[in-house]
Coordinates of C-alpha atoms and ligand atoms in Angstrom, one line a residue:
M1 CA -0.1 13.9 25.5
I2 CA -2.2 16.1 23.3
G3 CA 0.0 18.6 21.6
D4 CA 0.0 22.4 22.0
D5 CA -1.8 22.9 18.8
A6 CA -4.8 21.0 20.1
G7 CA -6.9 24.2 20.2
P8 CA -10.2 24.6 22.0
A9 CA -12.2 21.4 22.6
R10 CA -15.2 21.3 20.2
H11 CA -17.9 18.9 21.4
S12 CA -20.8 20.2 19.6
G13 CA -22.7 18.1 17.1
T14 CA -21.3 14.8 18.2
R15 CA -22.9 11.7 16.7
T16 CA -24.4 8.7 18.5
S17 CA -23.2 5.3 17.4
E18 CA -25.6 2.4 16.9
D19 CA -25.0 1.1 20.4
G20 CA -25.8 4.5 21.8
R21 CA -22.2 5.7 22.4
H22 CA -21.4 9.3 21.7
V23 CA -18.3 9.3 19.5
Q24 CA -16.6 12.7 20.1
R25 CA -12.9 12.1 19.5
I26 CA -11.0 9.8 17.2
A27 CA -7.4 9.5 16.1
V28 CA -5.7 8.6 12.9
L29 CA -2.2 7.2 12.2
T30 CA -0.2 6.0 9.3
S31 CA 2.0 3.0 9.7
G32 CA 4.4 0.7 7.9
G33 CA 5.7 1.6 4.4
D34 CA 4.4 5.0 3.3
A35 CA 2.2 5.1 0.1
P36 CA 1.2 7.9 -2.2
G37 CA -2.3 8.9 -1.2
M38 CA -1.8 8.7 2.6
N39 CA -1.9 12.5 2.9
A40 CA -5.1 12.6 0.9
A41 CA -6.5 10.0 3.2
I42 CA -5.6 11.9 6.4
R43 CA -7.2 15.0 4.9
A44 CA -10.3 13.0 4.1
V45 CA -10.6 11.6 7.6
V46 CA -10.1 15.0 9.2
R47 CA -12.5 16.9 7.0
S48 CA -15.2 14.2 7.0
A49 CA -15.0 13.9 10.8
D50 CA -15.0 17.7 11.2
A51 CA -18.1 18.0 9.0
R52 CA -19.8 15.6 11.5
G53 CA -18.7 17.4 14.6
V54 CA -16.1 14.8 15.6
E55 CA -12.6 15.8 16.7
V56 CA -9.6 14.1 15.1
Y57 CA -6.1 13.7 16.6
G58 CA -3.1 12.8 14.6
V59 CA -0.6 10.3 15.9
H60 CA 2.9 11.1 14.7
R61 CA 5.2 8.3 13.5
G62 CA 2.7 5.4 13.7
Y63 CA 2.6 3.0 16.7
E64 CA 6.1 4.2 17.7
G65 CA 4.8 7.7 18.2
L66 CA 1.6 6.4 19.9
I67 CA 3.7 4.7 22.6
D68 CA 5.5 8.0 23.2
G69 CA 2.2 10.0 23.3
R70 CA 3.0 12.0 20.1
V71 CA -0.6 13.0 19.6
S72 CA -2.0 16.4 18.4
F73 CA -5.3 17.9 17.3
L74 CA -5.8 18.1 13.6
S75 CA -8.1 21.0 12.5
A76 CA -9.7 21.1 9.1
R77 CA -7.2 23.8 8.2
S78 CA -4.2 21.8 9.4
V79 CA -4.7 19.4 6.5
S80 CA -4.7 22.1 3.8
G81 CA -2.2 21.8 1.0
I82 CA -1.3 18.2 1.5
L83 CA -3.7 16.4 -0.8
H84 CA -1.3 16.3 -3.7
L85 CA 1.8 15.4 -1.7
G86 CA 3.5 12.0 -1.5
G87 CA 4.6 10.5 1.8
T88 CA 2.6 11.2 5.0
M89 CA 2.5 14.4 7.1
L90 CA 2.1 12.2 10.2
G91 CA 5.2 10.2 9.5
S92 CA 5.4 6.5 9.7
A93 CA 7.4 3.8 11.3
R94 CA 7.8 0.0 11.6
S95 CA 7.7 -0.2 15.4
E96 CA 9.5 -3.1 17.2
R97 CA 8.3 -1.9 20.6
F98 CA 4.6 -2.2 19.5
R99 CA 5.1 -5.9 18.9
T100 CA 5.5 -6.4 22.6
V101 CA 2.7 -6.6 25.2
E102 CA 4.4 -3.8 27.2
G103 CA 4.6 -1.6 24.1
R104 CA 0.9 -2.0 23.3
R105 CA 0.0 -1.4 27.0
A106 CA 1.8 1.9 26.8
A107 CA 0.0 2.8 23.6
I108 CA -3.4 1.9 25.1
K109 CA -2.6 4.1 28.1
Q110 CA -1.9 7.0 25.7
L111 CA -5.2 6.5 23.9
Q112 CA -7.1 6.4 27.2
A113 CA -5.3 9.5 28.6
N114 CA -6.3 11.4 25.5
Q115 CA -9.9 10.1 25.6
I116 CA -9.7 8.6 22.1
E117 CA -12.7 6.5 21.3
G118 CA -11.8 5.2 17.9
L119 CA -8.6 4.8 15.9
I120 CA -8.2 4.8 12.1
V121 CA -5.1 3.0 11.0
I122 CA -3.8 3.7 7.4
G123 CA -1.4 1.0 6.5
G124 CA -0.8 -2.6 5.4
D125 CA -1.0 -6.1 6.9
G126 CA 1.5 -5.5 9.7
S127 CA -0.3 -2.3 10.7
F128 CA -3.6 -4.1 10.8
R129 CA -2.3 -6.9 13.0
G130 CA -1.2 -4.2 15.4
A131 CA -4.6 -2.5 15.2
D132 CA -6.4 -5.8 15.8
A133 CA -4.3 -6.4 19.0
L134 CA -4.9 -2.9 20.2
S135 CA -8.7 -3.4 19.9
R136 CA -8.6 -6.8 21.6
E137 CA -6.3 -5.8 24.4
G138 CA -7.4 -2.2 25.0
G139 CA -11.0 -2.2 24.0
I140 CA -10.5 0.7 21.6
A141 CA -12.5 0.6 18.3
V142 CA -10.2 0.4 15.3
V143 CA -10.9 0.8 11.6
G144 CA -8.3 0.1 8.9
M145 CA -7.7 1.9 5.6
P146 CA -5.7 -0.1 3.1
G147 CA -2.6 2.0 2.5
T148 CA 0.3 0.1 0.8
I149 CA 1.7 0.1 -2.7
D150 CA 1.7 -3.7 -2.7
N151 CA -2.0 -4.2 -3.3
D152 CA -1.8 -7.3 -1.2
L153 CA -4.9 -6.9 1.1
S154 CA -8.2 -8.6 0.6
G155 CA -11.3 -6.5 0.9
S156 CA -10.4 -3.9 -1.7
D157 CA -9.8 -4.2 -5.4
Y158 CA -7.0 -1.6 -5.0
T159 CA -5.0 -0.3 -2.0
L160 CA -4.0 3.3 -1.6
G161 CA -0.7 4.0 -3.4
F162 CA -0.8 1.1 -5.7
D163 CA -2.0 3.0 -8.8
T164 CA 0.6 5.7 -8.3
A165 CA 3.4 3.1 -7.8
V166 CA 2.4 1.3 -11.0
N167 CA 2.4 4.5 -12.9
T168 CA 5.9 5.4 -11.6
A169 CA 7.2 1.9 -12.5
L170 CA 5.5 2.3 -15.9
E171 CA 7.3 5.6 -16.6
A172 CA 10.6 4.0 -15.8
I173 CA 9.8 1.0 -18.0
D174 CA 9.0 3.3 -20.9
R175 CA 12.3 5.1 -20.5
I176 CA 14.2 1.8 -20.3
R177 CA 12.5 0.6 -23.4
D178 CA 14.1 3.6 -25.3
T179 CA 17.6 2.6 -24.4
A180 CA 16.9 -1.2 -24.6
A181 CA 15.7 -0.8 -28.2
S182 CA 18.7 1.4 -29.2
H183 CA 21.1 -1.3 -28.0
Q184 CA 19.0 -4.4 -28.8
R185 CA 19.4 -5.4 -25.2
A186 CA 17.5 -7.5 -22.7
F187 CA 16.6 -5.6 -19.4
F188 CA 15.7 -7.2 -16.1
I189 CA 13.7 -4.6 -14.2
E190 CA 12.9 -5.3 -10.6
V191 CA 9.8 -3.7 -9.0
M192 CA 8.5 -3.7 -5.4
G193 CA 5.5 -5.6 -4.0
R194 CA 6.9 -7.8 -1.3
A195 CA 5.3 -11.2 -1.7
S196 CA 2.8 -9.9 -4.2
G197 CA 3.1 -9.7 -8.0
W198 CA 0.5 -6.9 -8.5
I199 CA 2.9 -4.1 -9.3
A200 CA 5.0 -6.3 -11.6
L201 CA 2.0 -7.7 -13.5
C202 CA 0.2 -4.4 -14.0
S203 CA 3.3 -2.5 -15.0
A204 CA 4.4 -5.3 -17.3
I205 CA 1.0 -5.4 -19.1
A206 CA 0.8 -1.6 -19.3
G207 CA 4.4 -1.3 -20.3
G208 CA 4.3 -3.9 -23.0
A209 CA 7.0 -6.1 -21.3
T210 CA 8.2 -9.3 -22.9
E211 CA 8.1 -11.3 -19.7
V212 CA 6.9 -11.0 -16.1
L213 CA 8.1 -13.0 -13.1
V214 CA 5.7 -13.0 -10.1
P215 CA 5.6 -14.9 -6.8
E216 CA 2.2 -16.3 -7.8
R217 CA 3.9 -18.4 -10.6
P218 CA 7.1 -20.5 -10.3
T219 CA 9.9 -19.3 -12.5
D220 CA 11.7 -21.8 -14.8
I221 CA 15.0 -20.2 -15.7
D222 CA 15.7 -22.5 -18.7
E223 CA 12.3 -21.7 -20.1
L224 CA 12.9 -18.0 -19.5
Q225 CA 16.3 -18.1 -21.3
H226 CA 14.6 -19.9 -24.2
R227 CA 11.8 -17.3 -24.5
I228 CA 14.3 -14.4 -24.4
H229 CA 16.2 -15.9 -27.3
Q230 CA 13.0 -16.6 -29.1
A231 CA 11.9 -12.9 -28.7
F232 CA 15.0 -11.7 -30.5
A233 CA 14.8 -14.6 -33.0
I234 CA 11.3 -13.5 -34.1
G235 CA 12.5 -9.9 -34.7
K236 CA 12.0 -8.1 -31.4
Q237 CA 14.6 -5.3 -30.9
Y238 CA 14.6 -5.5 -27.2
C239 CA 13.4 -7.6 -24.3
L240 CA 12.0 -6.3 -21.1
V241 CA 11.7 -8.8 -18.2
V242 CA 9.8 -7.3 -15.2
V243 CA 10.7 -9.1 -12.0
A244 CA 8.7 -8.8 -8.8
E245 CA 11.0 -8.5 -5.8
G246 CA 9.2 -11.5 -4.2
D247 CA 9.6 -13.8 -7.2
D248 CA 10.9 -17.3 -6.2
A249 CA 14.0 -16.9 -8.4
G250 CA 15.4 -14.3 -6.1
G251 CA 15.1 -10.9 -7.7
A252 CA 16.3 -9.3 -10.9
F253 CA 20.1 -9.6 -10.3
E254 CA 19.8 -13.2 -9.4
V255 CA 17.5 -14.0 -12.4
A256 CA 20.0 -12.3 -14.7
R257 CA 22.9 -14.2 -13.0
R258 CA 21.2 -17.5 -13.3
C259 CA 20.2 -16.9 -16.9
G260 CA 24.0 -16.1 -17.3
E261 CA 25.4 -18.6 -19.7
G262 CA 22.4 -18.8 -21.9
L263 CA 22.4 -15.1 -22.4
S264 CA 26.1 -14.7 -23.1
T265 CA 25.5 -13.8 -26.7
L266 CA 23.0 -11.2 -25.6
S267 CA 23.8 -7.8 -24.1
H268 CA 21.7 -7.4 -20.9
R269 CA 21.4 -5.0 -18.0
V270 CA 19.6 -5.0 -14.6
T271 CA 17.7 -2.1 -13.1
T272 CA 16.1 -2.1 -9.6
L273 CA 13.5 0.6 -9.3
G274 CA 13.4 0.5 -5.5
H275 CA 11.9 3.2 -3.3
V276 CA 11.3 5.6 -6.2
Q277 CA 8.0 3.7 -6.5
R278 CA 6.9 4.8 -3.0
G279 CA 7.2 8.6 -3.6
G280 CA 5.6 11.3 -5.7
P281 CA 2.2 12.9 -6.0
P282 CA -0.8 10.5 -5.8
S283 CA -2.6 9.7 -9.1
M284 CA -6.2 10.8 -9.6
R285 CA -7.3 7.2 -8.8
D286 CA -5.4 7.2 -5.5
R287 CA -6.8 10.6 -4.5
I288 CA -10.4 9.6 -5.2
L289 CA -9.9 6.3 -3.4
A290 CA -8.4 8.2 -0.4
A291 CA -11.4 10.6 -0.3
R292 CA -13.9 7.7 -0.4
L293 CA -12.2 5.5 2.1
G294 CA -11.4 8.3 4.5
D295 CA -15.0 9.3 4.6
A296 CA -16.1 5.6 4.9
A297 CA -13.6 5.0 7.8
V298 CA -15.2 7.8 9.8
S299 CA -18.7 6.4 9.1
A300 CA -17.6 3.0 10.2
L301 CA -16.4 4.4 13.6
L302 CA -19.6 6.4 14.0
D303 CA -21.7 3.3 13.2
G304 CA -19.9 1.6 16.2
D305 CA -18.0 -0.8 14.0
D306 CA -14.7 -2.3 15.2
R307 CA -11.9 -4.3 13.7
V308 CA -13.0 -3.8 10.1
M309 CA -11.2 -2.5 7.0
V310 CA -13.0 -0.2 4.6
G311 CA -12.4 -0.9 1.0
E312 CA -13.8 -0.5 -2.5
I313 CA -14.9 -3.6 -4.5
H314 CA -16.3 -3.0 -8.0
L315 CA -16.6 0.7 -7.0
E316 CA -18.8 -0.2 -4.0
L317 CA -17.7 0.7 -0.5
V318 CA -17.4 -2.4 1.7
R319 CA -16.3 -3.3 5.2
T320 CA -14.2 -6.5 5.7
P321 CA -13.2 -8.0 9.1
L322 CA -9.7 -6.7 9.7
E323 CA -8.2 -10.2 10.1
E324 CA -9.7 -11.3 6.8
A325 CA -8.0 -8.4 5.1
W326 CA -4.5 -9.7 5.9
S327 CA -5.1 -13.4 6.2
T328 CA -6.8 -14.0 2.9
V329 CA -4.3 -13.6 0.1
H330 CA -5.1 -11.1 -2.6
H331 CA -3.5 -12.9 -5.5
T332 CA -3.0 -11.5 -9.0
P333 CA -5.7 -13.1 -11.2
P334 CA -4.4 -15.9 -13.4
E335 CA -6.4 -14.5 -16.3
L336 CA -4.3 -11.3 -16.2
L337 CA -1.1 -13.5 -16.3
D338 CA -2.5 -15.3 -19.3
L339 CA -3.4 -12.0 -21.0
M340 CA 0.2 -10.8 -20.4
D341 CA 1.6 -14.0 -22.0
R342 CA -0.7 -13.6 -25.0
L343 CA 0.1 -10.0 -25.7
A344 CA 3.8 -10.4 -25.3
R345 CA 4.2 -12.6 -28.4
Ligands
F6P1 O1 5.2 -2.7 1.7 C1 5.7 -1.7 0.9 C2 7.1 -1.9 0.5 O2 7.5 -0.8 -0.3 C3 7.4 -3.2 -0.2 O3 7.0 -3.2 -1.6 C4 8.8 -3.4 0.0 O4 9.2 -4.7 0.0 C5 9.0 -2.8 1.4 O5 7.9 -2.0 1.6 C6 10.3 -2.1 1.6 O6 10.4 -1.7 3.0 P1 11.4 -0.7 3.6 O7 10.9 0.7 3.1 O8 11.3 -0.9 5.0 O9 12.7 -1.0 3.0

């Protein structure tokens, strides 16, 4: 049900969508792994809709909260002071119940009971699959905003949170370099990204790493051992190997273990950066992206669009069919991998 803070209904100035429907009331939720910039995105959705006379309701704890009817009105003032905060004021969840037809039926009932005409879903591929099902089964218009540190969605050059996560990884890599150089050590640094190598590759290039292991390229352990030895042989004082968690060799600890014997003469350590990459204030890039995409998501709903993701490609705002966003793989470009290899010599 709509929460107590719903406030008075405000129906003035509603817009007419292209098919003649008056869109008066929309909802927004964040789902899946949180990402820096989600709060800025919620704020942008609420303020942009408010400026166009459309009411926004916030769904708390993603699809899980939707099933339970945890919906409340978000005024323009209610999203003050959140722009710079990591996490999501709405909370998030990975909902098992929503994967079932019964769960989705309950969610649809809640949307209907609250007269929600369109839903903006900020999340990653799993969240978009859920949104797609909601639209098909419940007839509710859905628009996706790419919110994940993994940068693994097609239809946007960058996803919300990716830039901040890379900067966080980068800061850690810079610090590890200090101690690695002092001890002439090799470090295996694991970063997040699920099945995508974007965080690994970008933080490796920006951090001047010696090697990067990504899911997009098979890892040859013998070759890696050889290159690490070579790095020290040509006078490097340290060796930083950035390992994407989805790399086919099994993560940083496993890579270090498998390199094992070949590295016995070298001192080496393993660091897993983990969830530290998900938190913290969003970068300027993520805040601007959130502002643009939040506004664009509201426009898409007012235009009568359904099952699309808003994104930014070459700085242009674009809409991509939701299914394409998750089913077409957004691989790291081979030329960036080549660049990494050339600069790490
Ligand atoms: O999708 C974002 C992400 O942080 C991935 O990079 C990572 O594999 C996963 O979520 C971790 O999920 P959880 O927070 O559920 O452990």
